[in-house]
């Protein structure tokens, strides 16, 4: 790589590190505050909060890096122009296409970072986060098991435990489920045990009975069943209707491109949604070179001015906003109908076309001025 390319690339990478650190810190702190409030209210420790915020960090970084690439490219180009280095390079005969080469290399490097995140680190972090959320859900369920007081986990459910033994046994257990007025069930047991399974927490009641009161019109019927052992799903105390599904983002990209029935059953998603998630990951790295080139190309429009290039900076920001708006609009369309996943690639393609157009316009004025000068002669 020529020395001038290495110089521009080193400037961009230095600025990129600064902007990436600032933006990631802002996004991460904002996310950490919301997680802190949620987890602390559930009785979790500060270590759990730190773990959860760390697991969200790869996703935050992957979203921030293209923006940091744009900021580094625009700021670096502005500094080169203000210090007359850009004018000297152009006076030496370097065209906008030639100057764009190190910027494109810079964008590709950032794209590789984003690809590593979205295809490897983010799925690993989301998978771990999903598992930890399931464990936390079990812990939240267990917090309702308190001795000596009536608990109301959800509306219509009453829970009472007389005593909790040193070995974990729940002595004299009472549970009333009156969520359905026409079908009320009361569980009483001499003792019970909380058992953790792969399907969630289970309460095993021993030496008790179940009283079921049914109402049909004006008629009522009471049935009593005595048992020696009975298992009850404590997960119903938190979410009585919906079973927890695994997040699509926790699966590798290759598996999403060819989703199997096991994956679809575990996530509750369709094959189109799995494909949409995979193609969204494939398109995500393309935003980095587009953002970097927009920040550079827009600042080449217009000639040298002692007032700076603030107008070009505004146009660069507007161009980035338009590209991001198209990306968000495409994601919304795909969210409504996953079969529209090709729309995901529209935003980076239009952004690339805009960069080529702007570079072509930046290279035209010299030729036009030369032609007009020749005609005047």
PDB file of N, CA, C and O in Angstrom, residues 89-134:
ATOM      1  N   UNK A  89      -3.180  16.988  -2.162  1.00  0.00           N
ATOM      2  CA  UNK A  89      -3.294  15.692  -2.838  1.00  0.00           C
ATOM      3  C   UNK A  89      -3.989  15.846  -4.181  1.00  0.00           C
ATOM      4  O   UNK A  89      -3.566  15.254  -5.193  1.00  0.00           O
ATOM      5  N   UNK A  90      -5.058  16.653  -4.216  1.00  0.00           N
ATOM      6  CA  UNK A  90      -5.759  16.860  -5.476  1.00  0.00           C
ATOM      7  C   UNK A  90      -4.901  17.645  -6.466  1.00  0.00           C
ATOM      8  O   UNK A  90      -4.931  17.378  -7.669  1.00  0.00           O
ATOM      9  N   UNK A  91      -4.133  18.611  -5.962  1.00  0.00           N
ATOM     10  CA  UNK A  91      -3.249  19.374  -6.839  1.00  0.00           C
ATOM     11  C   UNK A  91      -2.139  18.502  -7.417  1.00  0.00           C
ATOM     12  O   UNK A  91      -1.620  18.772  -8.510  1.00  0.00           O
ATOM     13  N   UNK A  92      -1.773  17.433  -6.690  1.00  0.00           N
ATOM     14  CA  UNK A  92      -0.748  16.513  -7.179  1.00  0.00           C
ATOM     15  C   UNK A  92      -1.292  15.557  -8.221  1.00  0.00           C
ATOM     16  O   UNK A  92      -0.540  14.710  -8.738  1.00  0.00           O
ATOM     17  N   UNK A  93      -2.588  15.681  -8.541  1.00  0.00           N
ATOM     18  CA  UNK A  93      -3.179  14.860  -9.597  1.00  0.00           C
ATOM     19  C   UNK A  93      -3.968  13.666  -9.116  1.00  0.00           C
ATOM     20  O   UNK A  93      -4.348  12.811  -9.927  1.00  0.00           O
ATOM     21  N   UNK A  94      -4.238  13.553  -7.821  1.00  0.00           N
ATOM     22  CA  UNK A  94      -5.011  12.425  -7.293  1.00  0.00           C
ATOM     23  C   UNK A  94      -6.497  12.730  -7.452  1.00  0.00           C
ATOM     24  O   UNK A  94      -6.997  13.721  -6.921  1.00  0.00           O
ATOM     25  N   UNK A  95      -7.179  11.877  -8.176  1.00  0.00           N
ATOM     26  CA  UNK A  95      -8.605  12.060  -8.428  1.00  0.00           C
ATOM     27  C   UNK A  95      -9.412  11.609  -7.218  1.00  0.00           C
ATOM     28  O   UNK A  95      -8.898  10.911  -6.325  1.00  0.00           O
ATOM     29  N   UNK A  96     -10.697  11.987  -7.143  1.00  0.00           N
ATOM     30  CA  UNK A  96     -11.550  11.490  -6.054  1.00  0.00           C
ATOM     31  C   UNK A  96     -11.603   9.968  -5.993  1.00  0.00           C
ATOM     32  O   UNK A  96     -11.690   9.392  -4.896  1.00  0.00           O
ATOM     33  N   UNK A  97     -11.563   9.301  -7.162  1.00  0.00           N
ATOM     34  CA  UNK A  97     -11.567   7.835  -7.157  1.00  0.00           C
ATOM     35  C   UNK A  97     -10.301   7.294  -6.503  1.00  0.00           C
ATOM     36  O   UNK A  97     -10.357   6.311  -5.765  1.00  0.00           O
ATOM     37  N   UNK A  98      -9.171   7.945  -6.762  1.00  0.00           N
ATOM     38  CA  UNK A  98      -7.917   7.500  -6.162  1.00  0.00           C
ATOM     39  C   UNK A  98      -7.896   7.773  -4.666  1.00  0.00           C
ATOM     40  O   UNK A  98      -7.426   6.949  -3.879  1.00  0.00           O
ATOM     41  N   UNK A  99      -8.411   8.927  -4.255  1.00  0.00           N
ATOM     42  CA  UNK A  99      -8.451   9.257  -2.830  1.00  0.00           C
ATOM     43  C   UNK A  99      -9.407   8.349  -2.061  1.00  0.00           C
ATOM     44  O   UNK A  99      -9.252   8.168  -0.850  1.00  0.00           O
ATOM     45  N   UNK A 100     -10.413   7.817  -2.768  1.00  0.00           N
ATOM     46  CA  UNK A 100     -11.416   6.978  -2.095  1.00  0.00           C
ATOM     47  C   UNK A 100     -10.884   5.588  -1.770  1.00  0.00           C
ATOM     48  O   UNK A 100     -11.496   4.869  -0.985  1.00  0.00           O
ATOM     49  N   UNK A 101      -9.741   5.200  -2.343  1.00  0.00           N
ATOM     50  CA  UNK A 101      -9.249   3.837  -2.135  1.00  0.00           C
ATOM     51  C   UNK A 101      -8.959   3.522  -0.670  1.00  0.00           C
ATOM     52  O   UNK A 101      -9.437   2.498  -0.146  1.00  0.00           O
ATOM     53  N   UNK A 102      -8.192   4.331   0.061  1.00  0.00           N
ATOM     54  CA  UNK A 102      -7.970   4.003   1.479  1.00  0.00           C
ATOM     55  C   UNK A 102      -9.250   4.067   2.305  1.00  0.00           C
ATOM     56  O   UNK A 102      -9.382   3.326   3.290  1.00  0.00           O
ATOM     57  N   UNK A 103     -10.179   4.939   1.914  1.00  0.00           N
ATOM     58  CA  UNK A 103     -11.450   5.007   2.642  1.00  0.00           C
ATOM     59  C   UNK A 103     -12.246   3.719   2.446  1.00  0.00           C
ATOM     60  O   UNK A 103     -12.862   3.198   3.378  1.00  0.00           O
ATOM     61  N   UNK A 104     -12.216   3.188   1.218  1.00  0.00           N
ATOM     62  CA  UNK A 104     -12.903   1.929   0.953  1.00  0.00           C
ATOM     63  C   UNK A 104     -12.261   0.779   1.728  1.00  0.00           C
ATOM     64  O   UNK A 104     -12.962  -0.084   2.273  1.00  0.00           O
ATOM     65  N   UNK A 105     -10.925   0.770   1.785  1.00  0.00           N
ATOM     66  CA  UNK A 105     -10.234  -0.247   2.583  1.00  0.00           C
ATOM     67  C   UNK A 105     -10.638  -0.134   4.050  1.00  0.00           C
ATOM     68  O   UNK A 105     -10.884  -1.143   4.729  1.00  0.00           O
ATOM     69  N   UNK A 106     -10.724   1.093   4.534  1.00  0.00           N
ATOM     70  CA  UNK A 106     -11.162   1.325   5.914  1.00  0.00           C
ATOM     71  C   UNK A 106     -12.578   0.785   6.134  1.00  0.00           C
ATOM     72  O   UNK A 106     -12.859   0.113   7.137  1.00  0.00           O
ATOM     73  N   UNK A 107     -13.483   1.059   5.188  1.00  0.00           N
ATOM     74  CA  UNK A 107     -14.851   0.563   5.316  1.00  0.00           C
ATOM     75  C   UNK A 107     -14.924  -0.948   5.301  1.00  0.00           C
ATOM     76  O   UNK A 107     -15.715  -1.551   6.041  1.00  0.00           O
ATOM     77  N   UNK A 108     -14.102  -1.584   4.478  1.00  0.00           N
ATOM     78  CA  UNK A 108     -14.087  -3.047   4.431  1.00  0.00           C
ATOM     79  C   UNK A 108     -13.577  -3.630   5.744  1.00  0.00           C
ATOM     80  O   UNK A 108     -14.092  -4.654   6.237  1.00  0.00           O
ATOM     81  N   UNK A 109     -12.565  -3.011   6.344  1.00  0.00           N
ATOM     82  CA  UNK A 109     -12.057  -3.482   7.640  1.00  0.00           C
ATOM     83  C   UNK A 109     -13.148  -3.405   8.715  1.00  0.00           C
ATOM     84  O   UNK A 109     -13.311  -4.338   9.517  1.00  0.00           O
ATOM     85  N   UNK A 110     -13.884  -2.301   8.731  1.00  0.00           N
ATOM     86  CA  UNK A 110     -14.984  -2.178   9.693  1.00  0.00           C
ATOM     87  C   UNK A 110     -16.068  -3.207   9.393  1.00  0.00           C
ATOM     88  O   UNK A 110     -16.661  -3.795  10.309  1.00  0.00           O
ATOM     89  N   UNK A 111     -16.329  -3.457   8.105  1.00  0.00           N
ATOM     90  CA  UNK A 111     -17.323  -4.463   7.729  1.00  0.00           C
ATOM     91  C   UNK A 111     -16.928  -5.851   8.225  1.00  0.00           C
ATOM     92  O   UNK A 111     -17.780  -6.635   8.665  1.00  0.00           O
ATOM     93  N   UNK A 112     -15.637  -6.170   8.176  1.00  0.00           N
ATOM     94  CA  UNK A 112     -15.172  -7.461   8.694  1.00  0.00           C
ATOM     95  C   UNK A 112     -15.395  -7.555  10.202  1.00  0.00           C
ATOM     96  O   UNK A 112     -15.762  -8.620  10.725  1.00  0.00           O
ATOM     97  N   UNK A 113     -15.176  -6.445  10.914  1.00  0.00           N
ATOM     98  CA  UNK A 113     -15.449  -6.433  12.352  1.00  0.00           C
ATOM     99  C   UNK A 113     -16.935  -6.683  12.622  1.00  0.00           C
ATOM    100  O   UNK A 113     -17.306  -7.482  13.502  1.00  0.00           O
ATOM    101  N   UNK A 114     -17.795  -6.003  11.857  1.00  0.00           N
ATOM    102  CA  UNK A 114     -19.232  -6.169  12.045  1.00  0.00           C
ATOM    103  C   UNK A 114     -19.655  -7.602  11.709  1.00  0.00           C
ATOM    104  O   UNK A 114     -20.476  -8.203  12.406  1.00  0.00           O
ATOM    105  N   UNK A 115     -19.075  -8.175  10.644  1.00  0.00           N
ATOM    106  CA  UNK A 115     -19.407  -9.544  10.266  1.00  0.00           C
ATOM    107  C   UNK A 115     -19.026 -10.533  11.365  1.00  0.00           C
ATOM    108  O   UNK A 115     -19.770 -11.472  11.666  1.00  0.00           O
ATOM    109  N   UNK A 116     -17.848 -10.327  11.959  1.00  0.00           N
ATOM    110  CA  UNK A 116     -17.425 -11.199  13.058  1.00  0.00           C
ATOM    111  C   UNK A 116     -18.407 -11.102  14.222  1.00  0.00           C
ATOM    112  O   UNK A 116     -18.738 -12.118  14.856  1.00  0.00           O
ATOM    113  N   UNK A 117     -18.893  -9.915  14.480  1.00  0.00           N
ATOM    114  CA  UNK A 117     -19.833  -9.734  15.581  1.00  0.00           C
ATOM    115  C   UNK A 117     -21.168 -10.395  15.296  1.00  0.00           C
ATOM    116  O   UNK A 117     -21.683 -11.185  16.103  1.00  0.00           O
ATOM    117  N   UNK A 118     -21.778 -10.074  14.151  1.00  0.00           N
ATOM    118  CA  UNK A 118     -23.157 -10.529  13.890  1.00  0.00           C
ATOM    119  C   UNK A 118     -23.225 -12.021  13.595  1.00  0.00           C
ATOM    120  O   UNK A 118     -24.273 -12.646  13.833  1.00  0.00           O
ATOM    121  N   UNK A 119     -22.145 -12.613  13.075  1.00  0.00           N
ATOM    122  CA  UNK A 119     -22.186 -14.032  12.725  1.00  0.00           C
ATOM    123  C   UNK A 119     -21.621 -14.941  13.813  1.00  0.00           C
ATOM    124  O   UNK A 119     -21.884 -16.144  13.780  1.00  0.00           O
ATOM    125  N   UNK A 120     -20.860 -14.399  14.748  1.00  0.00           N
ATOM    126  CA  UNK A 120     -20.225 -15.240  15.764  1.00  0.00           C
ATOM    127  C   UNK A 120     -20.538 -14.773  17.182  1.00  0.00           C
ATOM    128  O   UNK A 120     -21.163 -15.504  17.961  1.00  0.00           O
ATOM    129  N   UNK A 121     -20.102 -13.568  17.518  1.00  0.00           N
ATOM    130  CA  UNK A 121     -20.199 -13.136  18.909  1.00  0.00           C
ATOM    131  C   UNK A 121     -21.643 -12.854  19.344  1.00  0.00           C
ATOM    132  O   UNK A 121     -22.031 -13.215  20.457  1.00  0.00           O
ATOM    133  N   UNK A 122     -22.424 -12.204  18.490  1.00  0.00           N
ATOM    134  CA  UNK A 122     -23.805 -11.889  18.875  1.00  0.00           C
ATOM    135  C   UNK A 122     -24.633 -13.159  19.095  1.00  0.00           C
ATOM    136  O   UNK A 122     -25.335 -13.262  20.106  1.00  0.00           O
ATOM    137  N   UNK A 123     -24.616 -14.160  18.175  1.00  0.00           N
ATOM    138  CA  UNK A 123     -25.373 -15.391  18.464  1.00  0.00           C
ATOM    139  C   UNK A 123     -24.933 -16.087  19.743  1.00  0.00           C
ATOM    140  O   UNK A 123     -25.776 -16.594  20.500  1.00  0.00           O
ATOM    141  N   UNK A 124     -23.607 -16.115  20.003  1.00  0.00           N
ATOM    142  CA  UNK A 124     -23.137 -16.742  21.240  1.00  0.00           C
ATOM    143  C   UNK A 124     -23.655 -15.986  22.460  1.00  0.00           C
ATOM    144  O   UNK A 124     -24.122 -16.599  23.434  1.00  0.00           O
ATOM    145  N   UNK A 125     -23.590 -14.652  22.411  1.00  0.00           N
ATOM    146  CA  UNK A 125     -24.054 -13.854  23.550  1.00  0.00           C
ATOM    147  C   UNK A 125     -25.558 -13.979  23.732  1.00  0.00           C
ATOM    148  O   UNK A 125     -26.046 -14.075  24.864  1.00  0.00           O
ATOM    149  N   UNK A 126     -26.319 -13.987  22.615  1.00  0.00           N
ATOM    150  CA  UNK A 126     -27.775 -14.107  22.729  1.00  0.00           C
ATOM    151  C   UNK A 126     -28.166 -15.479  23.270  1.00  0.00           C
ATOM    152  O   UNK A 126     -29.119 -15.598  24.045  1.00  0.00           O
ATOM    153  N   UNK A 127     -27.445 -16.528  22.864  1.00  0.00           N
ATOM    154  CA  UNK A 127     -27.737 -17.857  23.391  1.00  0.00           C
ATOM    155  C   UNK A 127     -27.499 -17.930  24.887  1.00  0.00           C
ATOM    156  O   UNK A 127     -28.322 -18.478  25.635  1.00  0.00           O
ATOM    157  N   UNK A 128     -26.382 -17.372  25.325  1.00  0.00           N
ATOM    158  CA  UNK A 128     -26.085 -17.358  26.756  1.00  0.00           C
ATOM    159  C   UNK A 128     -27.094 -16.505  27.505  1.00  0.00           C
ATOM    160  O   UNK A 128     -27.544 -16.863  28.601  1.00  0.00           O
ATOM    161  N   UNK A 129     -27.485 -15.371  26.915  1.00  0.00           N
ATOM    162  CA  UNK A 129     -28.453 -14.492  27.555  1.00  0.00           C
ATOM    163  C   UNK A 129     -29.808 -15.174  27.695  1.00  0.00           C
ATOM    164  O   UNK A 129     -30.489 -15.030  28.721  1.00  0.00           O
ATOM    165  N   UNK A 130     -30.212 -15.935  26.671  1.00  0.00           N
ATOM    166  CA  UNK A 130     -31.483 -16.669  26.740  1.00  0.00           C
ATOM    167  C   UNK A 130     -31.465 -17.692  27.869  1.00  0.00           C
ATOM    168  O   UNK A 130     -32.440 -17.838  28.614  1.00  0.00           O
ATOM    169  N   UNK A 131     -30.342 -18.421  27.997  1.00  0.00           N
ATOM    170  CA  UNK A 131     -30.231 -19.417  29.072  1.00  0.00           C
ATOM    171  C   UNK A 131     -30.266 -18.749  30.448  1.00  0.00           C
ATOM    172  O   UNK A 131     -30.926 -19.247  31.373  1.00  0.00           O
ATOM    173  N   UNK A 132     -29.582 -17.634  30.572  1.00  0.00           N
ATOM    174  CA  UNK A 132     -29.564 -16.942  31.863  1.00  0.00           C
ATOM    175  C   UNK A 132     -30.931 -16.355  32.200  1.00  0.00           C
ATOM    176  O   UNK A 132     -31.331 -16.340  33.368  1.00  0.00           O
ATOM    177  N   UNK A 133     -31.652 -15.887  31.180  1.00  0.00           N
ATOM    178  CA  UNK A 133     -32.996 -15.372  31.432  1.00  0.00           C
ATOM    179  C   UNK A 133     -33.915 -16.477  31.929  1.00  0.00           C
ATOM    180  O   UNK A 133     -34.771 -16.235  32.781  1.00  0.00           O
ATOM    181  N   UNK A 134     -33.745 -17.703  31.389  1.00  0.00           N
ATOM    182  CA  UNK A 134     -34.546 -18.828  31.864  1.00  0.00           C
ATOM    183  C   UNK A 134     -34.220 -19.149  33.321  1.00  0.00           C
ATOM    184  O   UNK A 134     -35.123 -19.433  34.124  1.00  0.00           O
TER     185      UNK A 134
END
